[in-house]
Coordinates of C-alpha atoms in Angstrom, one line a residue:
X228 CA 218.1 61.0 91.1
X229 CA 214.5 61.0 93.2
X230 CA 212.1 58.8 91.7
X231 CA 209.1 60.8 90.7
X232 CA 206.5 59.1 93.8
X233 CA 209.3 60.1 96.3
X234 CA 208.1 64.2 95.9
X235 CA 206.6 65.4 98.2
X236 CA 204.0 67.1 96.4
X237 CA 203.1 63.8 94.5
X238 CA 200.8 61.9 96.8
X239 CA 199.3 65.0 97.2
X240 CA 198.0 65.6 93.8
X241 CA 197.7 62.2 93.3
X242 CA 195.3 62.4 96.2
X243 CA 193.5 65.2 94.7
X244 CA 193.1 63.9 90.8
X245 CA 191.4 60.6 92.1
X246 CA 189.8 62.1 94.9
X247 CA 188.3 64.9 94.0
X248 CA 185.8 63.6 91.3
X249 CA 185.0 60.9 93.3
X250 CA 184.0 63.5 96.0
X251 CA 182.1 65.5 93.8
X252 CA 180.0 62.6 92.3
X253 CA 179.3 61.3 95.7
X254 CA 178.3 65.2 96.4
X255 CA 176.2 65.5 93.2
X256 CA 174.2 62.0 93.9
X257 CA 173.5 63.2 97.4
X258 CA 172.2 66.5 96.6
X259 CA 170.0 64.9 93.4
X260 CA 168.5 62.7 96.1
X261 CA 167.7 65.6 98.8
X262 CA 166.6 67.5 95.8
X263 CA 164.3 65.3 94.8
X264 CA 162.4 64.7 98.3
X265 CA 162.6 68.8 98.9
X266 CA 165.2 68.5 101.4
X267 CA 166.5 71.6 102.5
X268 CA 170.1 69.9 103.5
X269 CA 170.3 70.2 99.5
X270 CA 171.5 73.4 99.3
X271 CA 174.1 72.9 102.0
X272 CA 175.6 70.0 99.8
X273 CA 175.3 71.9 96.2
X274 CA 177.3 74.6 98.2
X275 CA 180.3 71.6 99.3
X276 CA 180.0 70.2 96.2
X277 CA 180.7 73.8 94.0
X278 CA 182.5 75.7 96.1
X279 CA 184.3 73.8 99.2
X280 CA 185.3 70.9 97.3
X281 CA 187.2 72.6 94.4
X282 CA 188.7 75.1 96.5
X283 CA 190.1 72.8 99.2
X284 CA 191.7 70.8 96.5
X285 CA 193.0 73.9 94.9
X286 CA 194.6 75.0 98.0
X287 CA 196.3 71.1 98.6
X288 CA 198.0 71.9 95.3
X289 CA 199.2 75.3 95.9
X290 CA 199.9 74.3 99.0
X291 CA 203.0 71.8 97.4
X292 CA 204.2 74.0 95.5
X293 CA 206.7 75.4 98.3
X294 CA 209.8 74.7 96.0
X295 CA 208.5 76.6 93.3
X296 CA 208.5 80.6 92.0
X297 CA 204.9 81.2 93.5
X298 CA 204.0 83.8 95.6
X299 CA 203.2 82.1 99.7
X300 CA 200.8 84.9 100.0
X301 CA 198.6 83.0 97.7
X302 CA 198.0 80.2 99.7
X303 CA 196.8 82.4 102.5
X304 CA 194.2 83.9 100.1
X305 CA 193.1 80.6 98.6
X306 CA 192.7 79.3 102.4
X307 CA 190.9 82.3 103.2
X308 CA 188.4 81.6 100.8
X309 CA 188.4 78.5 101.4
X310 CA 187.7 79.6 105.6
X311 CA 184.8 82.2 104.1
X312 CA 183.0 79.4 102.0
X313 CA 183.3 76.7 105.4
X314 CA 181.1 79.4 107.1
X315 CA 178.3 80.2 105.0
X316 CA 178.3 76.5 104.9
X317 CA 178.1 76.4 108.9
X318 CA 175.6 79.1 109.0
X319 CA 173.9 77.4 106.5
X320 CA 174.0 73.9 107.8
X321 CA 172.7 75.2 111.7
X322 CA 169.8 77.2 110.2
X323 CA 168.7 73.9 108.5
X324 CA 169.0 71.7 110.7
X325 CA 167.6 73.9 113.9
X326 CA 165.1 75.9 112.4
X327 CA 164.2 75.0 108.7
X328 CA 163.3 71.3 109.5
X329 CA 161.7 72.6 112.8
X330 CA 158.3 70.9 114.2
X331 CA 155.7 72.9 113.7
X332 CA 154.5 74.3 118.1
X333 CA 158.0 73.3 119.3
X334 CA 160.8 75.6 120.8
X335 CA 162.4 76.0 117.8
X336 CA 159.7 77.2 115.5
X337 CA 158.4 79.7 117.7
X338 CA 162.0 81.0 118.7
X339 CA 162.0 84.9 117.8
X340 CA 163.7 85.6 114.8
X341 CA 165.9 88.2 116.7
X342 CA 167.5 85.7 119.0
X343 CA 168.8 83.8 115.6
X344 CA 170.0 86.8 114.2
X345 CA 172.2 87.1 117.4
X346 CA 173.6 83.7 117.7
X347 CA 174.2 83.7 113.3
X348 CA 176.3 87.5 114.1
X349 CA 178.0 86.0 117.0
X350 CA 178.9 82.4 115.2
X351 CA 180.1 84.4 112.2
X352 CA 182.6 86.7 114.5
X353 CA 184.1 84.0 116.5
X354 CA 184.5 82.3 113.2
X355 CA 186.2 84.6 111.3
X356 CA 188.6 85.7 113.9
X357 CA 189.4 82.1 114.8
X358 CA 190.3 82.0 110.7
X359 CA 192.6 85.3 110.6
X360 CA 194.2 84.0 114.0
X361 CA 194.9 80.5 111.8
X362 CA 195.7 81.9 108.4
X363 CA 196.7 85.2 109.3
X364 CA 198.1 85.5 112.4
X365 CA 196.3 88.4 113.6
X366 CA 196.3 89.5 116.9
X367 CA 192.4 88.6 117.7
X368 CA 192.7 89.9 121.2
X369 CA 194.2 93.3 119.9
X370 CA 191.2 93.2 117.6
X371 CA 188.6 92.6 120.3
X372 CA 189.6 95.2 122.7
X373 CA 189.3 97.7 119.7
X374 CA 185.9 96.4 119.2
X375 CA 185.1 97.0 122.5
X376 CA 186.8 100.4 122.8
X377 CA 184.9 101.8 119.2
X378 CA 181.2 99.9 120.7
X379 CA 181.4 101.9 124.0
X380 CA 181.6 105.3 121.7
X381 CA 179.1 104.1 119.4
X382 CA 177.0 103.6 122.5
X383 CA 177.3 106.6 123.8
X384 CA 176.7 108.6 120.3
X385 CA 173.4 106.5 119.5
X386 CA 172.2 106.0 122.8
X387 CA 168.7 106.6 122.9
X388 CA 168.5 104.0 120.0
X389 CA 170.6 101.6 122.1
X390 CA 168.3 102.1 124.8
X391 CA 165.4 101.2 122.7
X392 CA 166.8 97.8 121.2
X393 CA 168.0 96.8 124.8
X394 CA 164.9 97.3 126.2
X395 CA 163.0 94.9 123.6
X396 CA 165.8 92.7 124.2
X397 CA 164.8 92.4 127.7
X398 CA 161.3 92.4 126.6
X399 CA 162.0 89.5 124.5
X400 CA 164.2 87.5 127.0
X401 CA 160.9 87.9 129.6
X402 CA 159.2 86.0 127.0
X403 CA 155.7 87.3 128.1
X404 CA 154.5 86.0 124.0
X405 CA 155.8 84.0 121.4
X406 CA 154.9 83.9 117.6
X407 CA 151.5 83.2 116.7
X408 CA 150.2 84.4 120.0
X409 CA 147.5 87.1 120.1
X410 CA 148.0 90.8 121.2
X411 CA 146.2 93.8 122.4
X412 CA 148.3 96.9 122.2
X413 CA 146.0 99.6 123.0
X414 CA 143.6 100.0 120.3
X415 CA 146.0 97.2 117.9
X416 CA 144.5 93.6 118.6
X417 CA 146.0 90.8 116.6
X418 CA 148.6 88.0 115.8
X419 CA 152.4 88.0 116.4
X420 CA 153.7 87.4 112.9
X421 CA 157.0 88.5 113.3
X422 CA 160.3 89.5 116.2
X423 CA 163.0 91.6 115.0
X424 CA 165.5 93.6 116.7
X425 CA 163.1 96.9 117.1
X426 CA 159.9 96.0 116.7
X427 CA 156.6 93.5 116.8
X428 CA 155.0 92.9 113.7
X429 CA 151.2 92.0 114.4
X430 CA 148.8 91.0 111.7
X431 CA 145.3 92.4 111.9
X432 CA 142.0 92.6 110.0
X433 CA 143.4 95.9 108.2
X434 CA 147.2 94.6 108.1
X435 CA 150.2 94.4 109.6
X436 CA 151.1 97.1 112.5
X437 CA 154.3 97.4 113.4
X438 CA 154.6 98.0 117.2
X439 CA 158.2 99.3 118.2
X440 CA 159.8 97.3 121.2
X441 CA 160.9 99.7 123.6
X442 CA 156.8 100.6 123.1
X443 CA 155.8 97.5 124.2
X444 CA 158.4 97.3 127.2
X445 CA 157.0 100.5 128.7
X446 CA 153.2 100.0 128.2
X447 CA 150.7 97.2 129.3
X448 CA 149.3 94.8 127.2
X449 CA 147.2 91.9 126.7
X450 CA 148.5 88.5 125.7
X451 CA 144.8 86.7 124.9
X452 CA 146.7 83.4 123.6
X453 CA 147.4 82.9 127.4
X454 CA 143.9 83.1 128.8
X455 CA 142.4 80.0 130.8
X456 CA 139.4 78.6 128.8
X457 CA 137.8 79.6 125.4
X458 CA 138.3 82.6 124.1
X459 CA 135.1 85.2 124.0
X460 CA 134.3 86.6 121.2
X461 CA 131.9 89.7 121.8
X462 CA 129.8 92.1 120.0
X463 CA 127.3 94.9 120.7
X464 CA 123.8 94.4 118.5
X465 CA 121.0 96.9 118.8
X466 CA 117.2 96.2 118.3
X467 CA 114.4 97.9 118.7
X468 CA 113.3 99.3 122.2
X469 CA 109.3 97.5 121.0
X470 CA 111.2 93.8 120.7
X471 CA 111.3 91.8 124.3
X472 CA 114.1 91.1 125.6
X473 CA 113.7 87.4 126.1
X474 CA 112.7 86.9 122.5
X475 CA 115.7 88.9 121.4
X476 CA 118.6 86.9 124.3
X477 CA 116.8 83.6 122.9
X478 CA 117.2 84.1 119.5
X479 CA 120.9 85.2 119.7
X480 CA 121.6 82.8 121.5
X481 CA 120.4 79.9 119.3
X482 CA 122.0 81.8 116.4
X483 CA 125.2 81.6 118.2
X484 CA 124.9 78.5 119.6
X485 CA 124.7 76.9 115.7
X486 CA 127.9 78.7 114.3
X487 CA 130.6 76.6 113.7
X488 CA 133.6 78.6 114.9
X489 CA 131.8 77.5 118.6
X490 CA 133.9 75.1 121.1
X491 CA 132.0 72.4 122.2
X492 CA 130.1 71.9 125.0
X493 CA 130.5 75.8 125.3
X494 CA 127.4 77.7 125.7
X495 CA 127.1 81.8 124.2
X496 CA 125.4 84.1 126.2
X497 CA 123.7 87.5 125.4
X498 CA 122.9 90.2 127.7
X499 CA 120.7 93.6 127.6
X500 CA 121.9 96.8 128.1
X501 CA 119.9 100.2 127.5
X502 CA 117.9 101.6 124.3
X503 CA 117.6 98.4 122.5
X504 CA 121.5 97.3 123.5
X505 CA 122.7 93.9 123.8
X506 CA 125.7 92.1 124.3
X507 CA 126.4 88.6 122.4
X508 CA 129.2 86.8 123.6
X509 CA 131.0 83.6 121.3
X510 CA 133.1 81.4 123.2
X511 CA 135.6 80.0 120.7
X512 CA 139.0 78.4 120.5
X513 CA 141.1 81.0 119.9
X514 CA 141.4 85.0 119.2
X515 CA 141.7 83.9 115.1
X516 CA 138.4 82.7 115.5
X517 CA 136.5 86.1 116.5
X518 CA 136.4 87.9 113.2
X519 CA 135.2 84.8 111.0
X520 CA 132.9 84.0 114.3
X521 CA 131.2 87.5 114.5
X522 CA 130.5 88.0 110.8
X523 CA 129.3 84.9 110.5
X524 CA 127.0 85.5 113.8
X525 CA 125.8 89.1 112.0
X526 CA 125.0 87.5 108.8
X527 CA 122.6 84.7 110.0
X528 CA 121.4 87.1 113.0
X529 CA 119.8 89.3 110.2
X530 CA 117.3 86.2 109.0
X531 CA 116.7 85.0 112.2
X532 CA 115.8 88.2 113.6
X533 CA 113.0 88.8 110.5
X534 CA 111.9 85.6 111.1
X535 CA 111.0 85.6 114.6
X536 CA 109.6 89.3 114.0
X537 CA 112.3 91.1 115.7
X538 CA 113.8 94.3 114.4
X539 CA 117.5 94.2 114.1
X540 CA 118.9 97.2 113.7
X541 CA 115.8 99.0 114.2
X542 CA 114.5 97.8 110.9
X543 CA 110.9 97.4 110.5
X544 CA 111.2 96.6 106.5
X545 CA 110.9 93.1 105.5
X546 CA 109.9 92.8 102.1
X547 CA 109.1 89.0 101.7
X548 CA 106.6 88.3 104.2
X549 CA 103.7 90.0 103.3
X550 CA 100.5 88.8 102.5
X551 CA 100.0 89.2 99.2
X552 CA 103.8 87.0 98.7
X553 CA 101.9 84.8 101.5
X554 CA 98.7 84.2 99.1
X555 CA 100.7 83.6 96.4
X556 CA 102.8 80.6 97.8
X557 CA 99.6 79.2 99.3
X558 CA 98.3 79.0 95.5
X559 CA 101.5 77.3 94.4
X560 CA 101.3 75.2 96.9
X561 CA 97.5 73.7 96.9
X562 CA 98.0 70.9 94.9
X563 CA 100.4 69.3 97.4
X564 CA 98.1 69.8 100.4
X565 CA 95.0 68.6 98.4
X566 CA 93.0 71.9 98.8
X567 CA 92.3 74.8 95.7
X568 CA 93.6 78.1 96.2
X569 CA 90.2 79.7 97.6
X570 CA 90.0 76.8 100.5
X571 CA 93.7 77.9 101.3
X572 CA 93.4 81.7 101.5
X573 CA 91.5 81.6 104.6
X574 CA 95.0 80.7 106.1
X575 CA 97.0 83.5 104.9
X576 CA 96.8 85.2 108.0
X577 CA 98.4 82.2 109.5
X578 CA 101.7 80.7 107.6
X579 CA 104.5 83.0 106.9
X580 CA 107.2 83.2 104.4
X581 CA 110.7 82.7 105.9
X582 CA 114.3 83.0 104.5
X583 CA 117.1 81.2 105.3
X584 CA 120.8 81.9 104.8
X585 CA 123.4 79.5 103.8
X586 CA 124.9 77.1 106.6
X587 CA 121.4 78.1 108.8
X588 CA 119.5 74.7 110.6
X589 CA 116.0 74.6 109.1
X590 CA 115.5 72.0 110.9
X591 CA 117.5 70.9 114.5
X592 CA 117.9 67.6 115.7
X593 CA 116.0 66.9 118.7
X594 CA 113.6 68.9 118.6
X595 CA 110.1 68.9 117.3
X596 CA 109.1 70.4 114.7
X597 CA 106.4 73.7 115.0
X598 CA 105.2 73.0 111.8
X599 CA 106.2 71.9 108.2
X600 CA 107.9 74.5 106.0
X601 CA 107.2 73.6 101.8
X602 CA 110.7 74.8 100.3
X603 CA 109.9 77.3 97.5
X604 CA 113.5 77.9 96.6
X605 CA 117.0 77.4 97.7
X606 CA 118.5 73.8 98.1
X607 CA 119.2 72.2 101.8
X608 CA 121.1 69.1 102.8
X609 CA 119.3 66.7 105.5
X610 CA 122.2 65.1 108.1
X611 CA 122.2 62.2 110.3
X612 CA 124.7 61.9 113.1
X613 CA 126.1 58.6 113.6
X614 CA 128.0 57.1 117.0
X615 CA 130.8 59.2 118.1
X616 CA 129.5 62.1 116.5
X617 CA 130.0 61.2 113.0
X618 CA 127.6 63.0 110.3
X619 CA 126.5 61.4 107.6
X620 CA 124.6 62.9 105.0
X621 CA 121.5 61.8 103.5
X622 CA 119.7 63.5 100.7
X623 CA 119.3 67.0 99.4
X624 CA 116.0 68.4 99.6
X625 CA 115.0 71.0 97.4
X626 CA 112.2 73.0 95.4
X627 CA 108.6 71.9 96.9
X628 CA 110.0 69.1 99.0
X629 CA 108.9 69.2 102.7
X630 CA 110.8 70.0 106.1
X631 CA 109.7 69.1 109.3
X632 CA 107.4 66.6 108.3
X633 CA 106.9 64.7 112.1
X634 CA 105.2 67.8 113.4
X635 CA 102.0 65.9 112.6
X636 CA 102.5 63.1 115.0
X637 CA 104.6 65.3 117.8
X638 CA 108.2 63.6 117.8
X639 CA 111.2 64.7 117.7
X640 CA 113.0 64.9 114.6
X641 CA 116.5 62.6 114.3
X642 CA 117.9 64.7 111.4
X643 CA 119.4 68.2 111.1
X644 CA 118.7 70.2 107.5
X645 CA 121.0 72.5 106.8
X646 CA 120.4 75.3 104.1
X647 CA 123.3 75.1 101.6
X648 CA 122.1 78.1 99.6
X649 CA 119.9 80.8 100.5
X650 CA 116.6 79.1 101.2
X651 CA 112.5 80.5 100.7
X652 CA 110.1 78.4 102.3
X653 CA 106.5 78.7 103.4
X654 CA 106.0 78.0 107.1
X655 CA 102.5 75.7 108.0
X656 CA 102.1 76.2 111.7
X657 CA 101.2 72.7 113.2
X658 CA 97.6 73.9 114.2
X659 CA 96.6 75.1 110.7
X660 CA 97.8 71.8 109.8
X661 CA 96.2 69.6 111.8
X662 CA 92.6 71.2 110.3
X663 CA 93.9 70.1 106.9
X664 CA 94.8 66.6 107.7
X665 CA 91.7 66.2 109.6
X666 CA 89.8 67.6 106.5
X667 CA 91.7 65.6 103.9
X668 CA 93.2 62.0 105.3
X669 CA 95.0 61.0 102.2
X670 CA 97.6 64.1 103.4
X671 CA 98.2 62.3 106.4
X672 CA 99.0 59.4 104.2
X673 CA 101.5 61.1 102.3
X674 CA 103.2 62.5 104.9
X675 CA 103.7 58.7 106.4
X676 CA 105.0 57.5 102.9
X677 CA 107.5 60.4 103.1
X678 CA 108.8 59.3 105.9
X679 CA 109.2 55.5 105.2
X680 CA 111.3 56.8 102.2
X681 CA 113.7 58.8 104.3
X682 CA 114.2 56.1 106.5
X683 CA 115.4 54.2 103.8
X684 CA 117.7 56.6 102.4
X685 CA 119.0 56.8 105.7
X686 CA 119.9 53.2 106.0
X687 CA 121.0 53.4 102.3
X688 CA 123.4 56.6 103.4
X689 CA 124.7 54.5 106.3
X690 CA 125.4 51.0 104.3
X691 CA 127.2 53.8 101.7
X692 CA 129.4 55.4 104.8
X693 CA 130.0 51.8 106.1
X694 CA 128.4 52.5 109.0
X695 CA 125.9 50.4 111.1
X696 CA 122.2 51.4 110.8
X697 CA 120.9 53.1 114.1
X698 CA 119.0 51.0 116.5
X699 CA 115.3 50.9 116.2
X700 CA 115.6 52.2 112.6
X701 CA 111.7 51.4 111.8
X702 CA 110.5 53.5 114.7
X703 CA 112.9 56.7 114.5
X704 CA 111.8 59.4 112.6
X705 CA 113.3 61.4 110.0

């Protein structure tokens, strides 16, 4: 009589009873660890630890029972399942660890999704005929010239559409863009979002277009990703055919020149055409850039251009600056200037009421100042830059504070002010001010103090960033 360990089937199972829940607690703590950190690999083990696991051990066990009344076929289905489930796992497994854990600008990220569509159909073939050859015994070279025979009368039946995906296939293998790249089809400008096997799918302002391939293989277009240098963003503005030309190139230009979609160290430029036509072009980084850059140029254009007297769009309407809005803010505005409201109104034909539009300089640094502008509403935020370019801010300046306060002595001004909502002020040219200092002495005196107490909060906005106070910090003014 055979001892019972002498079977063959015994080790086996033995095998299997100890093994497998040692397998699948080893499984389970891996994948409770990936899952935890947001692994992707996680889902590859959960799918071992479910499905491969229990299914190889159930085939070990049927597979030792030769000597009894069980069907053979069955092992060839449970291995079959068995070669199925090791697939998706492979598939699975590659996807993960070539593209899902990808490096954001490398190879694989930017790899059109068509090509690993082609390489998963072409894995899965050779895998499943290598597991009928194995389990089955098919006759895979049988199989293969079949294929070949029924794909040659597909071909001809659909060959116009054959043609098509071939000839974005070669398109694709060309490689003339890759994803995230910027297009212009014709009249379609935008971002390549996705690659399939028929068409482009670019994203523009109004949505995604769909371009097919063969489209894109038999036309011309633009790949703007790939151009040397910034990227221009351009624009046609009109303004009246009365407005000069200089004051109208200047003042796009500086409006331009302070958005910041801008590279730096890149300079716009604006050029006039016929009727009141100009040209304002945005060098920025890339072809993303050129929407948020242009609407953002339009919407602080319109201020600008009413400020400096200009007529964008042919408008000669502005509805804050007049004189009797000038007269009123001189009135509001007596007490701080040490005159009464009668003394003042002799000026109204002089200051002007100017608005300014969030993320607009009141105030540039550099430069000085053409007068003081007494903030009647709107908040701004006053800026220091610090070595290596570093700004810091330093106070918020608000409702009947003072910009520009070093116009008096002539020196340039060491701080930017930016307005962070939309911003009223009343604009003191410096001659009008100079007759009202020399006239009253004790505004001269509290312009000075002003000044001492920005320098201070400068240094104390420094000390607060843990930065070193600028050199000669008694003598630069603010």
């Amino acid at each position: 009589m055979t001892e019972i360990w002498g079977e063959s089937w015994f080790w086996p199972s033995i095998a299997v009873i100890v093994g497998l829940p040692i397998v699948l607690l080893v499984l389970g703590e891996l994948y409770e660890a990936l899952a935890q950190r947001g692994n992707p690999a996680a889902r590859v083990v959960r799918l071992v630890r479910n499905y491969v696991a229990p299914v190889a051990a159930l085939l070990v066990l049927v597979a030792q029972a030769g000597g009894a009344e069980i069907d053979a076929s069955w092992s060839r289905i449970i291995a079959t399942v068995l070669g199925f489930l090791v697939i998706v796992v492979l598939i699975n497994g590659l996807n993960v660890a070539l593209f899902v854990t990808a490096r954001k600008g490398s190879w694989r990220e930017r790899l059109p999704s068509i090509f690993v569509d082609v390489g998963r159909f072409l894995v899965i073939v050779v895998a499943i005929a290598v597991l009928f050859s194995w389990v089955w015994s098919a006759d895979i070279g049988g199989l293969f010239t079949a294929l070949g025979i029924g794909s040659i009368v597909i071909g001809l039946a659909l060959q116009s559409a054959v043609g098509s995906v071939l000839s974005g296939l070669l398109l694709l293998f060309e490689q003339p863009f890759e994803l995230g790249d910027h297009l212009e089809v014709g009249d379609v400008r935008g971002r390549v979002v996705e690659v399939n096997w028929r068409s482009v799918h670019i994203r523009t302002i109004g949505g995604v277009v769909i371009v097919p391939n063969s489209e894109l293989a038999g036309a011309s277009f633009s790949n703007l990703s790939r151009k040397e240098g910034p990227y221009s963003a351009c624009a046609m503005v009109q303004f009246a055919t009365e407005d000069p030309p200089e004051a109208v190139i200047r003042v796009m230009t500086r409006v331009a020149a302070d958005l910041p979609m801008i590279v730096e160290g890149a300079t716009p430029s604006a050029d006039a055409f016929a009727a009141g036509s100009y040209e304002i072009t945005i060098p920025v980084a890339t072809p993303s850039d050129e929407y948020g850059a242009l609407s953002e140029f339009r919407r602080r254009l319109w201020y600008a251009a009413r400020r400096a007297g200009l007529h964008l769009d042919r408008d000669y309407y502005v509805e804050y600056d007049t004189i009797e809005q000038r007269r009123a803010m001189l009135t509001r505005f007596c007490s701080a200037l040490y005159c009464s409201p009668d003394e003042l109104q002799q000026h109204a034909e002089r200051v002007r009421v100017e608005r300014y539009v969030a993320g607009e300089k009141l105030q540039h640094i550099g430069e000085v100042p053409d007068g003081i502008r007494l903030i009647d509403s709107g908040a701004t935020l006053m800026v220091v830059e610090a070595a290596g370019g570093v700004r810091v801010p330093v106070t918020e300046l608000t409702r009947d504070e003072v910009v520009g306060l070093t116009s008096l002595t002539r020196q340039g001004i060491n701080a930017a002010v930016y307005a962070t909502t939309e911003v009223t002020v009343l604009a003191v040219p410096v001659d009008v001010l100079d007759r009202l200092v020399a006239e009253r002495p004790e505004l001269a005196r509290d312009f000075g103090r002003e000044i001492d107490n920005r320098r201070a909060l400068v240094s104390a906005a420094f000390a607060k960033a843990g930065l070193p106070a600028p050199a000669g910090q008694r003598t630069i003014a603010y």
